[in-house]
Coordinates of N, CA, C and O in Angstrom, one line a residue:
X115 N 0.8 -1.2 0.0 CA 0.0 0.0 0.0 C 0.9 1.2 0.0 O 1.7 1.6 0.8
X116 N 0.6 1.7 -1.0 CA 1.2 3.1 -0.6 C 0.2 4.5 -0.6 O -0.7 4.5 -1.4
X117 N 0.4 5.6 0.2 CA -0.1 7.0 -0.1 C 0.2 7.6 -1.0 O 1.4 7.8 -1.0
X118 N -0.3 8.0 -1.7 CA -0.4 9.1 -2.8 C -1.3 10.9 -2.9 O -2.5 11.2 -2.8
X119 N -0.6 11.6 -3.1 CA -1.7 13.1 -3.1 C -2.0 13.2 -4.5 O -1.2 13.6 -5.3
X120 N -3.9 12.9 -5.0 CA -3.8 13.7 -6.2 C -3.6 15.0 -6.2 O -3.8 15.6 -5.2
X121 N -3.0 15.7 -7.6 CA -2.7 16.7 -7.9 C -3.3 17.7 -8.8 O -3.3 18.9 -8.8
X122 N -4.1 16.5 -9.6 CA -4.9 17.1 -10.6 C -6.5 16.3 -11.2 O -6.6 15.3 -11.7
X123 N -7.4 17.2 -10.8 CA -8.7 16.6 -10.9 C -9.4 15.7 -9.6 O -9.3 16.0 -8.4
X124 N -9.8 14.9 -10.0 CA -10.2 14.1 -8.8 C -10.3 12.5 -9.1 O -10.5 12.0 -10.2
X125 N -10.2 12.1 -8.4 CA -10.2 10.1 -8.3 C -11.4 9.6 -7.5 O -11.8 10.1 -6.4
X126 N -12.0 8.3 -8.3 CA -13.0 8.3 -7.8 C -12.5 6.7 -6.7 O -12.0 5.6 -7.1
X127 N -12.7 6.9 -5.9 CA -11.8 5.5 -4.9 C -12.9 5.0 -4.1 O -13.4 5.6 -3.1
X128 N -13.4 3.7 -4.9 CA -13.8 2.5 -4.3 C -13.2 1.9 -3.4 O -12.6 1.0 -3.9
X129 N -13.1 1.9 -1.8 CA -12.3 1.1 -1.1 C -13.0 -0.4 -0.7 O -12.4 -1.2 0.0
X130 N -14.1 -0.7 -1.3 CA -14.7 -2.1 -0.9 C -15.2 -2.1 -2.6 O -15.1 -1.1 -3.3
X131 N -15.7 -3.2 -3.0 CA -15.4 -3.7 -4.6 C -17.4 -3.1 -4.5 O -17.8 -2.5 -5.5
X132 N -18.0 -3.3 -3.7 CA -19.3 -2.6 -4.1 C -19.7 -1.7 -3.6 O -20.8 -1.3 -3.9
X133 N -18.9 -1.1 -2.9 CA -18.7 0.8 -2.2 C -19.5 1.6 -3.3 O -19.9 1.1 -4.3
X134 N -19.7 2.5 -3.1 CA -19.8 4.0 -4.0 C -18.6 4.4 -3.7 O -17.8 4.2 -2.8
X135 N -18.6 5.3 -4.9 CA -17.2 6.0 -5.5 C -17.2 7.3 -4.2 O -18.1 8.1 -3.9
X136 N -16.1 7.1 -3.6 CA -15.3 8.4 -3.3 C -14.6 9.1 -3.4 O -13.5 8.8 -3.3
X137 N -15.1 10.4 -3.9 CA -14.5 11.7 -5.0 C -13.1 12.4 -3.8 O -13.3 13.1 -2.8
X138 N -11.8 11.9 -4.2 CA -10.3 12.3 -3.6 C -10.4 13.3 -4.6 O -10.7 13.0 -5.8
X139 N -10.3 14.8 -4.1 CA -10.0 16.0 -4.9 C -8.1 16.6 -4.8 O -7.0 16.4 -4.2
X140 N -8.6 17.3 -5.9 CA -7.1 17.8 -5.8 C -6.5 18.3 -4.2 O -7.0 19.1 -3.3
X141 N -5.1 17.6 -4.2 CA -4.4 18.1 -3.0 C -5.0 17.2 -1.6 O -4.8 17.6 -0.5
X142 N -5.6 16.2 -1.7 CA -6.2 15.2 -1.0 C -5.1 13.8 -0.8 O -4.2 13.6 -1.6
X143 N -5.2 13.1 0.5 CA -4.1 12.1 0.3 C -5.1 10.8 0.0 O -6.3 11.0 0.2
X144 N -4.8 9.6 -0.4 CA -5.7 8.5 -0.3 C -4.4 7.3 -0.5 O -3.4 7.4 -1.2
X145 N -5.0 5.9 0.6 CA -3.8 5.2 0.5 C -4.5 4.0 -0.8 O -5.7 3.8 -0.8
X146 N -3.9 3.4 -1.6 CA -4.0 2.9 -2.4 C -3.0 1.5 -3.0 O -1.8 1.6 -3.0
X147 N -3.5 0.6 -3.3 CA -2.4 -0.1 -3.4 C -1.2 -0.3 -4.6 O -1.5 0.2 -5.7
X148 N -0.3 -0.8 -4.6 CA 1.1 -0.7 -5.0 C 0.6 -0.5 -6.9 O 1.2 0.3 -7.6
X149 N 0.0 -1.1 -7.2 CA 0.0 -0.9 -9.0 C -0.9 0.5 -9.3 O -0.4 1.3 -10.0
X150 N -1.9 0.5 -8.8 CA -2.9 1.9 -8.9 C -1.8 3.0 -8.7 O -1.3 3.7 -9.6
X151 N -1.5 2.8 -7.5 CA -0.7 4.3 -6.9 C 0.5 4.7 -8.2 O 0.9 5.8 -8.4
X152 N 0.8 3.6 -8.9 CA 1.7 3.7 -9.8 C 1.1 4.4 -10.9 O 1.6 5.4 -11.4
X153 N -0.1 3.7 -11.2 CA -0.5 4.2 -12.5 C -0.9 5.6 -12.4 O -0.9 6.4 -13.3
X154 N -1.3 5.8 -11.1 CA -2.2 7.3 -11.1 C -0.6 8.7 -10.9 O -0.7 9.9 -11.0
X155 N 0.9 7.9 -10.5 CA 1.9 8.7 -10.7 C 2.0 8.8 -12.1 O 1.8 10.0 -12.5
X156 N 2.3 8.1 -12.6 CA 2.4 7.6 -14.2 C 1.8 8.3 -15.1 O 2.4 8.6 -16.1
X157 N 0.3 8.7 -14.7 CA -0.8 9.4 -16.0 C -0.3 10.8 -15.4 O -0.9 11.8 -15.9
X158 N 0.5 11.1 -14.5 CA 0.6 12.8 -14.0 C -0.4 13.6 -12.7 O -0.4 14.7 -12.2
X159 N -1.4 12.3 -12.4 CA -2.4 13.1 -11.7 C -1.9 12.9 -10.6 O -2.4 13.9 -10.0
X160 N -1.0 12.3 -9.6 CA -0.8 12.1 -8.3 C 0.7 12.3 -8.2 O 1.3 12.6 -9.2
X161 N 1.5 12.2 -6.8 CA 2.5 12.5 -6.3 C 2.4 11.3 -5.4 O 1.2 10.9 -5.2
X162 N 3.6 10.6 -4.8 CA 3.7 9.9 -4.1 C 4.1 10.6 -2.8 O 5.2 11.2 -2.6
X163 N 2.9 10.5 -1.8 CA 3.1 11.9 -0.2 C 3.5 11.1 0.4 O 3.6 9.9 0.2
X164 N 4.1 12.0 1.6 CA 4.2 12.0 2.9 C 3.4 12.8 3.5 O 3.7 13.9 3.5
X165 N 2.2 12.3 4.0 CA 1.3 13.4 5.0 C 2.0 13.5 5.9 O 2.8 12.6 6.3
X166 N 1.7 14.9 6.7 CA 1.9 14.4 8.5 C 1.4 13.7 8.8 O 0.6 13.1 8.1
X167 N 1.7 13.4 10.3 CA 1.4 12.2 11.3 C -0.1 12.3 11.2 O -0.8 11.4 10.8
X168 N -0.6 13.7 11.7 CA -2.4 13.4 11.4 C -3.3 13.3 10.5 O -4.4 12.9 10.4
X169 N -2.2 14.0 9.3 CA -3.2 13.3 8.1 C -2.8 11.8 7.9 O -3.9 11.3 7.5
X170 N -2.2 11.1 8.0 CA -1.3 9.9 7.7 C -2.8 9.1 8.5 O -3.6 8.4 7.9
X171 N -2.8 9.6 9.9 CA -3.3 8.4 11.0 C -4.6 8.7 10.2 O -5.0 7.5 10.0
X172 N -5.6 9.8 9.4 CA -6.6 9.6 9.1 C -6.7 8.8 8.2 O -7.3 7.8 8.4
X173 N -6.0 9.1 6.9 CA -6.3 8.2 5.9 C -6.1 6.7 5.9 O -6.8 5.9 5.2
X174 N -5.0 6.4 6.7 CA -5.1 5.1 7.3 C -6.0 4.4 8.0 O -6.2 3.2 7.8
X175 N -6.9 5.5 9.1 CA -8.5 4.7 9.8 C -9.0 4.7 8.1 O -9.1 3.6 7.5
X176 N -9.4 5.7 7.5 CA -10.1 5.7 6.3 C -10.4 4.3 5.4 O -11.5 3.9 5.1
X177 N -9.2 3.7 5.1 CA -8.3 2.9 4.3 C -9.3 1.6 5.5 O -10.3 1.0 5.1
X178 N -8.8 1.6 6.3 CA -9.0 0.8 6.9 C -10.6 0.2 7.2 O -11.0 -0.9 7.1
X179 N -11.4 1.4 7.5 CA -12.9 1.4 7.9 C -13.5 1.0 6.2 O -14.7 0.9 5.8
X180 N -12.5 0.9 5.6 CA -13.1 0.7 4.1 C -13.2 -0.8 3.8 O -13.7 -1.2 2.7
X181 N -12.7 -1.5 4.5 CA -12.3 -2.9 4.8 C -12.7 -4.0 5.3 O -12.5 -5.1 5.4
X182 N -13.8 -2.9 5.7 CA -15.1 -3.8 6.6 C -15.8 -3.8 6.1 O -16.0 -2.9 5.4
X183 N -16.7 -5.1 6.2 CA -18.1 -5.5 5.2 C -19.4 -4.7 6.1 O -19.7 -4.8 7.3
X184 N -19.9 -4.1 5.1 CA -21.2 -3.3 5.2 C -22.1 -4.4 5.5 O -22.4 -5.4 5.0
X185 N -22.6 -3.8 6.9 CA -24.0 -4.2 7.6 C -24.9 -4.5 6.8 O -25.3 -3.6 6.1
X186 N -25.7 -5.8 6.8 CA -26.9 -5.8 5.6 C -28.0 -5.9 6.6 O -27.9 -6.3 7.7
X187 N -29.1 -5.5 5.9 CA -30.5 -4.9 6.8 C -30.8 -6.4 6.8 O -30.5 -7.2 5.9
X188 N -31.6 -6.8 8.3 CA -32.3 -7.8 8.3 C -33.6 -7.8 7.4 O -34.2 -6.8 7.0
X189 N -33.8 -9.2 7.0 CA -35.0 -9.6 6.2 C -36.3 -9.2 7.2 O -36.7 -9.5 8.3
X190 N -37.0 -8.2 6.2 CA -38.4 -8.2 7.1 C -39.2 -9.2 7.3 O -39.3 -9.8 6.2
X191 N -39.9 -9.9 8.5 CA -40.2 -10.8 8.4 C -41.6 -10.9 8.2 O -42.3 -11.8 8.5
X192 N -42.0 -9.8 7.6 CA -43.7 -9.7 7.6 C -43.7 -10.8 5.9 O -42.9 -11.1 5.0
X193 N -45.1 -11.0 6.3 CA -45.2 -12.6 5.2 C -45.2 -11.6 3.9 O -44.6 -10.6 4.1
X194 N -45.7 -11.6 2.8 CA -46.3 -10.8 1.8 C -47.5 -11.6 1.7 O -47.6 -12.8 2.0
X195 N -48.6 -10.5 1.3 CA -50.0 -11.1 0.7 C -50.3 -10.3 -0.3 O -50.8 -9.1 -0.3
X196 N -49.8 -11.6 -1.6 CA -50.3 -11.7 -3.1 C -51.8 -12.2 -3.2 O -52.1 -13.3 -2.8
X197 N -52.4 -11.5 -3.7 CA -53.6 -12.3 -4.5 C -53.7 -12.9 -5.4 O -52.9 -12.5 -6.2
X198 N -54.3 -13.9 -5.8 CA -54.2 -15.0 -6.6 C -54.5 -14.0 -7.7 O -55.1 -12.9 -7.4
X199 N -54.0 -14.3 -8.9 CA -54.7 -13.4 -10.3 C -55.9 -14.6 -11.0 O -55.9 -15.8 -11.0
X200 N -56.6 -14.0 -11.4 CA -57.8 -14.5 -12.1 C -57.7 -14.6 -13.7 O -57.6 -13.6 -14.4
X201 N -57.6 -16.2 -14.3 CA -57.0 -16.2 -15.6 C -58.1 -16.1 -16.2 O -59.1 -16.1 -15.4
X202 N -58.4 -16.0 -17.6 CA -59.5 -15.8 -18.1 C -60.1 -17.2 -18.7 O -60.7 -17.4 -19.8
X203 N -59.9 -18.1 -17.6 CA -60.2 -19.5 -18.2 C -61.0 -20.1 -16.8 O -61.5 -21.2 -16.6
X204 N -60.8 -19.1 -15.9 CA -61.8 -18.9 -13.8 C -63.0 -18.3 -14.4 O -63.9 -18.0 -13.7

């Protein structure tokens, strides 16, 4: 994993594979892993950072709380009630 600051525009960073996109703006740190962080040096849009210590420790919880699987709502247990449909042959 490494950190990176984009520089230019914005990145949209999925940290769980069915997340919604989170818009990292210019001048923003995000930790990402070793081939991305490469490509997004590569196309010009990022810098490989050093935050300080407190941006560092945030994006790290960030990184981190991204990692955990999303709470799914319990099944309601109310029954459903379908009406039968009436064919044109009833």
């Amino acid at each position: 994993m490494k950190i990176v600051q984009i520089i230019a525009g914005g990145y949209g960073h999925r940290p769980k594979a069915n997340a919604p996109a989170k818009l990292i703006l210019a001048g923003e740190f995000v930790c990402l892993d070793d081939a991305e962080a490469d490509r997004l040096v590569q196309q010009g849009v990022a810098v490989y950072g050093e935050p300080d210590e407190e941006t560092r420790e945030i994006v790290e919880q960030a990184d981190a709380d991204g990692n955990e699987p999303e709470p799914q709502p319990a099944a309601a247990d109310k029954p459903t009630r379908r009406k039968a449909r009436k064919t044109s042959a009833e």
